[in-house]
PDB file of C-alpha atoms in Angstrom:
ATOM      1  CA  UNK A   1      37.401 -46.806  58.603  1.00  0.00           C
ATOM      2  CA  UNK A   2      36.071 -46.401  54.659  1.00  0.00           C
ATOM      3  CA  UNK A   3      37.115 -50.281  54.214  1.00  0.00           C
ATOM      4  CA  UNK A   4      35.097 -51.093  57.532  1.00  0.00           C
ATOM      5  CA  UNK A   5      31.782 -49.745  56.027  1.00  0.00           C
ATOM      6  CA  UNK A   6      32.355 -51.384  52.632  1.00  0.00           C
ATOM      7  CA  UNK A   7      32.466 -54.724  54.626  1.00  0.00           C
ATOM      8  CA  UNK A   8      29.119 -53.749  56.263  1.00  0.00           C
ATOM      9  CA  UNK A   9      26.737 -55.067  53.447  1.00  0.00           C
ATOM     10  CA  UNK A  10      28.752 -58.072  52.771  1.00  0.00           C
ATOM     11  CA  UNK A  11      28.377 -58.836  56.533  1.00  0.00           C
ATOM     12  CA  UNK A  12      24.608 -58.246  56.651  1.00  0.00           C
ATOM     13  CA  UNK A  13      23.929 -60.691  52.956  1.00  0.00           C
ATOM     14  CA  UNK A  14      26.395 -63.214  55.138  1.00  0.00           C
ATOM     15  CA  UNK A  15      24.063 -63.020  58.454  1.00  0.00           C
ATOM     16  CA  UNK A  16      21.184 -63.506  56.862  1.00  0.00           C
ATOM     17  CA  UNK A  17      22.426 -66.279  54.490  1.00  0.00           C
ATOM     18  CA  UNK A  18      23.281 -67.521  57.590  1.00  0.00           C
ATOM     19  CA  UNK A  19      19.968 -67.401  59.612  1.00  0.00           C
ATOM     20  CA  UNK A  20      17.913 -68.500  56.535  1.00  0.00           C
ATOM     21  CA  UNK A  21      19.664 -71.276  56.060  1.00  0.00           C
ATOM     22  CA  UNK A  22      19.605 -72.088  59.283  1.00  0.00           C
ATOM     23  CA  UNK A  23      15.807 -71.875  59.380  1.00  0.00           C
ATOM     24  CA  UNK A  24      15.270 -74.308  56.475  1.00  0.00           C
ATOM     25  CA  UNK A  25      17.810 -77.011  57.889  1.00  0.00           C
ATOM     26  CA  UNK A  26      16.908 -77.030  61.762  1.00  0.00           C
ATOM     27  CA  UNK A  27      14.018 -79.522  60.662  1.00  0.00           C
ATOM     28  CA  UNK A  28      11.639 -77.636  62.730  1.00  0.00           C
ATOM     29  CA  UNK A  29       7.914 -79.026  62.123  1.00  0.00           C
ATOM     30  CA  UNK A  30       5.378 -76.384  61.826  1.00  0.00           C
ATOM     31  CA  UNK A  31       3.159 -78.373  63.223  1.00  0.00           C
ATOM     32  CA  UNK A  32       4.575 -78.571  66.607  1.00  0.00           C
ATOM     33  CA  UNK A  33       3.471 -74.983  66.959  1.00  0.00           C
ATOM     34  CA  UNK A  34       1.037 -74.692  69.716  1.00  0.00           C
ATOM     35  CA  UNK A  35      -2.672 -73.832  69.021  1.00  0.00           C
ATOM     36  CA  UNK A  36      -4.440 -71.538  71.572  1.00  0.00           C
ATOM     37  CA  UNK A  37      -7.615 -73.319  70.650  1.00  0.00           C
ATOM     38  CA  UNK A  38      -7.252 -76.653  72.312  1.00  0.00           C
ATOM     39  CA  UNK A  39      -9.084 -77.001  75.536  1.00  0.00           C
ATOM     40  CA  UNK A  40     -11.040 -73.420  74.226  1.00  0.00           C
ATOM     41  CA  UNK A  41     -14.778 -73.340  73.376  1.00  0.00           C
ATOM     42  CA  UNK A  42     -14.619 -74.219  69.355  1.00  0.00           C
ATOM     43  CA  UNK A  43     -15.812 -70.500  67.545  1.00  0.00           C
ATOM     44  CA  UNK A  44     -18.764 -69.910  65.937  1.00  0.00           C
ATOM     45  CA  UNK A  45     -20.089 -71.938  62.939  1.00  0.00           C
ATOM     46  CA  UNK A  46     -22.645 -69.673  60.462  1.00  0.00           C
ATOM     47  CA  UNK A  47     -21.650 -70.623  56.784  1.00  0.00           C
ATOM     48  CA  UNK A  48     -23.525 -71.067  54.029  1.00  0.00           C
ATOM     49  CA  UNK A  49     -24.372 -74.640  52.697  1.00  0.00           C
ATOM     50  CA  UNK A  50     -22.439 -75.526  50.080  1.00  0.00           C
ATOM     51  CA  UNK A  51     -24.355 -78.179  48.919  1.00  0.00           C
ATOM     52  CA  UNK A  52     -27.618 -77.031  47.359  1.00  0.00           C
ATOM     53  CA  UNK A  53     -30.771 -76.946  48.981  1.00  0.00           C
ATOM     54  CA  UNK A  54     -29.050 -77.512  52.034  1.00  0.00           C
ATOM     55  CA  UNK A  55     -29.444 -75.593  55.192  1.00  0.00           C
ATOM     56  CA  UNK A  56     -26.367 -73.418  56.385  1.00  0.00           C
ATOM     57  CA  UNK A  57     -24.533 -74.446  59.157  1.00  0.00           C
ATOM     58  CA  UNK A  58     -24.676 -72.860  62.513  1.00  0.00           C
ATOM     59  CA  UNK A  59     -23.399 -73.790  65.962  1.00  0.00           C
ATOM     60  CA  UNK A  60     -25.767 -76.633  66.802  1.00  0.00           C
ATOM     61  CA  UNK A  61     -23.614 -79.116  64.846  1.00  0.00           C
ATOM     62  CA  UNK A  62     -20.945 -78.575  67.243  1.00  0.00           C
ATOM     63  CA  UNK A  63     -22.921 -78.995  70.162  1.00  0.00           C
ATOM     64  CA  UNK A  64     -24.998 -82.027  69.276  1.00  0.00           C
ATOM     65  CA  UNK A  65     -23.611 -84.373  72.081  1.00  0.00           C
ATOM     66  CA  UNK A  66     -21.076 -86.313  69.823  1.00  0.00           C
ATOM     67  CA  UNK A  67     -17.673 -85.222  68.523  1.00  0.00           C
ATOM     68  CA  UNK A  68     -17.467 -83.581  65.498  1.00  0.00           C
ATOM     69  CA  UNK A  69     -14.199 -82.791  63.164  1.00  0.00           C
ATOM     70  CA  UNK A  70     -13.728 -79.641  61.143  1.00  0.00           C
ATOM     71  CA  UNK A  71     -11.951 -79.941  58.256  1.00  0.00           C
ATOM     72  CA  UNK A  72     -11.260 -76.113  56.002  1.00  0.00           C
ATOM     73  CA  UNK A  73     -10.588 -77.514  52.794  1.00  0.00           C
ATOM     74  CA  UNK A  74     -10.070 -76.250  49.370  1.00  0.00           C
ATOM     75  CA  UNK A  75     -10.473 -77.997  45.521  1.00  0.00           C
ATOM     76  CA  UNK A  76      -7.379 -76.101  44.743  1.00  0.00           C
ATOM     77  CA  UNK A  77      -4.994 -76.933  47.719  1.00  0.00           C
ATOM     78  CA  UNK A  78      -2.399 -80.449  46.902  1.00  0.00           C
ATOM     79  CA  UNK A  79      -2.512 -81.250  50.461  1.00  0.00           C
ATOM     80  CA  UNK A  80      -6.356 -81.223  51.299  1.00  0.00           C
ATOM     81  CA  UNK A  81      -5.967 -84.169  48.173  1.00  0.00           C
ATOM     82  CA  UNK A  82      -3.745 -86.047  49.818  1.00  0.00           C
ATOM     83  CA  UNK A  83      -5.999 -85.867  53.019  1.00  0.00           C
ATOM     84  CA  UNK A  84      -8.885 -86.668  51.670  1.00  0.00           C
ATOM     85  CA  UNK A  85      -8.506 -90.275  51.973  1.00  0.00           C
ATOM     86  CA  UNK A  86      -8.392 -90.475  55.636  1.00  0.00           C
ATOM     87  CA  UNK A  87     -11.529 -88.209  56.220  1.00  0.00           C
ATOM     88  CA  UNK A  88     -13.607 -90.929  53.764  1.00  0.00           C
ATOM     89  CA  UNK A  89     -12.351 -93.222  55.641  1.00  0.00           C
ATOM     90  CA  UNK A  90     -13.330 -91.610  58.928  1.00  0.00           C
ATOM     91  CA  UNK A  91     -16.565 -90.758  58.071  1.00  0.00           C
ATOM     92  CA  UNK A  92     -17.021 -94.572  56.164  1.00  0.00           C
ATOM     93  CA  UNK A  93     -15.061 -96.936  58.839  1.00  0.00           C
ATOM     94  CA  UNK A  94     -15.357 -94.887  61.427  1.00  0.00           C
ATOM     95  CA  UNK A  95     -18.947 -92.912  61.087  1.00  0.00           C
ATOM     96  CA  UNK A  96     -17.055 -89.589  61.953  1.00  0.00           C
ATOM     97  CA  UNK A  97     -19.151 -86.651  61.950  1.00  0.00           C
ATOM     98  CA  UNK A  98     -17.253 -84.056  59.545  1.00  0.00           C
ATOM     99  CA  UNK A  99     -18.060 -80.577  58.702  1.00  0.00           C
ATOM    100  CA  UNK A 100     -16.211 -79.501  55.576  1.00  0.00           C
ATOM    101  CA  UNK A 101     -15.836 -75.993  55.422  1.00  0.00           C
ATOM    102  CA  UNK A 102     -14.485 -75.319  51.725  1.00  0.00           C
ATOM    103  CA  UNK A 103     -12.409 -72.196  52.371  1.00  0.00           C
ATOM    104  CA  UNK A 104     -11.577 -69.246  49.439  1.00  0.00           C
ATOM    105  CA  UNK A 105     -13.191 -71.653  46.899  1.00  0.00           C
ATOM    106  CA  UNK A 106     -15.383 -71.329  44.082  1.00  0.00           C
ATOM    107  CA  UNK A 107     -18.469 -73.661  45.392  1.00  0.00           C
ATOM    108  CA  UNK A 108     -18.963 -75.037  41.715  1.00  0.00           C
ATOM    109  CA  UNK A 109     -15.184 -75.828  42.380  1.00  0.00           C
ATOM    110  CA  UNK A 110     -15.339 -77.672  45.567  1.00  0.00           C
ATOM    111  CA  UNK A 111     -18.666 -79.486  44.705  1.00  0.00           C
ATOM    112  CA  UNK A 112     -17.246 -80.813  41.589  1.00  0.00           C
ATOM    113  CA  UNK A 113     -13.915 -81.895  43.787  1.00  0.00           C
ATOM    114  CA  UNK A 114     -16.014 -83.941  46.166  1.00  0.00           C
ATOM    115  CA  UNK A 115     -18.139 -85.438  43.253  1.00  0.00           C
ATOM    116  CA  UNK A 116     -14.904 -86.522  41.788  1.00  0.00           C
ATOM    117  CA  UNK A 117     -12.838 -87.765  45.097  1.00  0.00           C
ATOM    118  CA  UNK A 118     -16.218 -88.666  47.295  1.00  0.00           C
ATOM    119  CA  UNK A 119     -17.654 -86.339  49.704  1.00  0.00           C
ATOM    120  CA  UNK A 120     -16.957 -87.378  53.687  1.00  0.00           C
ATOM    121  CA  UNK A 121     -18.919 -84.799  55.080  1.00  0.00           C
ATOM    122  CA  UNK A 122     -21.914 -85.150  56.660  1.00  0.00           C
ATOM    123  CA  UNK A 123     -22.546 -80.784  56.679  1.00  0.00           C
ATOM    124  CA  UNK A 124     -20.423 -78.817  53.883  1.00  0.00           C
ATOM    125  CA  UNK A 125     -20.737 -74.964  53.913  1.00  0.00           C
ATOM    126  CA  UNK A 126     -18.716 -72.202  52.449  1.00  0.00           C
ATOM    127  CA  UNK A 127     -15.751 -69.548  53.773  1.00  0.00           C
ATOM    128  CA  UNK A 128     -15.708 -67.363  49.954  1.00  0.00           C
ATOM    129  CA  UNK A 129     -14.179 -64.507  51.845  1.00  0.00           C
ATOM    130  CA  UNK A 130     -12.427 -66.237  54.477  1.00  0.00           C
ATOM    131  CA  UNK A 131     -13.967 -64.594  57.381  1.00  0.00           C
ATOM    132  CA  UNK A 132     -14.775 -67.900  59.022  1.00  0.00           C
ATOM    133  CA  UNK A 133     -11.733 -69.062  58.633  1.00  0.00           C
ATOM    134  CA  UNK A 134     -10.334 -65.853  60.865  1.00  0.00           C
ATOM    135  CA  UNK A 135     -12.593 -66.575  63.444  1.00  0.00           C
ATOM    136  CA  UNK A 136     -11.544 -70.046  63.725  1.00  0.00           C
ATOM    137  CA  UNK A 137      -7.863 -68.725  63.726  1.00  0.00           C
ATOM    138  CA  UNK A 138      -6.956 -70.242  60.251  1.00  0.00           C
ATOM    139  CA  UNK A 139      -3.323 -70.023  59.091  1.00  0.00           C
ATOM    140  CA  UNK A 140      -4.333 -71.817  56.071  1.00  0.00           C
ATOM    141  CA  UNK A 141      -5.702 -75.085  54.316  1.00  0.00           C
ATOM    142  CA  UNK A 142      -5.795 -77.647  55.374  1.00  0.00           C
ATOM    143  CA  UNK A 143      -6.551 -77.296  58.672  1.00  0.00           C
ATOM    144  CA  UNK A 144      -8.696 -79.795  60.762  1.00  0.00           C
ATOM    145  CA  UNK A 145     -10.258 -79.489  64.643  1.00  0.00           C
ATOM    146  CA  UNK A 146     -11.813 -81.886  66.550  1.00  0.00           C
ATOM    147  CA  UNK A 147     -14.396 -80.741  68.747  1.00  0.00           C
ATOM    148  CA  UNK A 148     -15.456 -82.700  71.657  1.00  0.00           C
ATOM    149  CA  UNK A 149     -19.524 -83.722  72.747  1.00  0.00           C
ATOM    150  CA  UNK A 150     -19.423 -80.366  74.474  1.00  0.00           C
ATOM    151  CA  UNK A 151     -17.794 -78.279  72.021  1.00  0.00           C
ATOM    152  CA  UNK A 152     -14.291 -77.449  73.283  1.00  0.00           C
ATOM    153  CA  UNK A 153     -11.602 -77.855  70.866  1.00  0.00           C
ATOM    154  CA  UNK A 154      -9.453 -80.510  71.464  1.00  0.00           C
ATOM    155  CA  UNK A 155      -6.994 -80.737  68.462  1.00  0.00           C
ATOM    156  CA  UNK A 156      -5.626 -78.263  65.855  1.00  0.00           C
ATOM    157  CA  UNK A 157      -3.966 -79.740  62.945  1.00  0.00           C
ATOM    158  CA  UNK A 158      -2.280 -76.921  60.886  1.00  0.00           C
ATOM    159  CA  UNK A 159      -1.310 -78.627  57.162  1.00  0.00           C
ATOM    160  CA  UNK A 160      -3.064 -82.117  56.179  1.00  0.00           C
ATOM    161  CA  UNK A 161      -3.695 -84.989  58.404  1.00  0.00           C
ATOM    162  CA  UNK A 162      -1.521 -88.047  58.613  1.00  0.00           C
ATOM    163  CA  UNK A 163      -2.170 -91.920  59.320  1.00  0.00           C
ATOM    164  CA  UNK A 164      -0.251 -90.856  62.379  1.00  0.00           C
ATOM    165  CA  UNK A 165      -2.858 -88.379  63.882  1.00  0.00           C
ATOM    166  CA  UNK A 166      -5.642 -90.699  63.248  1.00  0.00           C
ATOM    167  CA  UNK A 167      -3.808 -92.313  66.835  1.00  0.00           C
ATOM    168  CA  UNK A 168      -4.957 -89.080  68.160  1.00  0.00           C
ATOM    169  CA  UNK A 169      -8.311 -88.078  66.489  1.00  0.00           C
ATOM    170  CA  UNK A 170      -9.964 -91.670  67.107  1.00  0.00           C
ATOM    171  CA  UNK A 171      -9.683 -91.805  71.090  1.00  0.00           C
ATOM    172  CA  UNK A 172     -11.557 -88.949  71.043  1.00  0.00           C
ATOM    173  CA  UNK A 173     -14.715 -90.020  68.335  1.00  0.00           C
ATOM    174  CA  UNK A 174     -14.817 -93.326  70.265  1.00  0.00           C
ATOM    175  CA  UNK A 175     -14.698 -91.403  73.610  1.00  0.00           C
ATOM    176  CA  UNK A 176     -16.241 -88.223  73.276  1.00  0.00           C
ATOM    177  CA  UNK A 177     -14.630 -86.307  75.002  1.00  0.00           C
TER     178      UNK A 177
END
């Protein structure tokens, strides 16, 4: 019996060894996670402009009769640079409305980020303490939502956007709904 519970911890390191590796090689994608957002009402938009001399933003840019992408960003986060192509290239090509909302980031930081990379957004504000980004249910940056002309959420992209999702996002700029 005194053997048995010896064995005990060694069994629990070897279960979770087990599950953990398990959970990095199942090649789950994060993204396939679900977002209770889509097809909801998009949440409130107060933030302060980032940009100065600019007003804030409120809720009438997401209910101005045209689809409008949100995109939380960050100077500090790899991924929002590697996005950051495709959203100049929406808002160039494709004359994509984009609010950049630059989330738990110094503004001298993220307005010294856009000078350097080009800034795609047509409204910029500000998330310092990341209370926006709770109300818009943020897991992290990047994250990106595309509103429709009547202001329901219609895609949640947790982690940076791809060539890929651009078959998804454009549909709905050229459609509107």
């Amino acid at each position: 019996m005194n053997r048995a519970l010896f064995l005990l911890p060694l069994l629990m390191v070897a279960v979770l060894a087990g599950f953990f590796g398990w959970s990095l090689l199942a090649g789950r994608d994060p993204a396939s996670i679900g977002s209770v957002m889509v097809g909801r009402p998009a949440p409130k938009l107060a933030a302060p402009a980032l940009r100065k001399g600019e007003p804030a933003l409120d809720e009438s840019l997401l209910k101005s009769g045209r689809p409008v992408i949100v995109n939380f960003f960050a100077s500090w986060c790899a991924p929002c640079l590697a996005e950051h192509p495709l959203f100049m290239r929406l808002a160039e090509r494709d004359r994509a409305t984009i609010v950049g909302i630059a989330w738990k980031n110094k503004p001298d930081d993220a307005r010294a980020w856009l000078a350097r990379l080009g800034d795609p957004f047509k409204y910029a504000g500000t998330d310092l303490d990341g209370r926006l980004g709770l109300d818009w249910g943020l897991s992290g940056v990047p994250e990106t939502y595309v509103i429709d002309a009547q202001g329901i959420v219609r895609l949640h992209f947790r982690g940076p956007i791809t060539e890929r999702d651009l078959d998804r996002i454009l549909p709905l700029l050229r459609g509107g709904s």
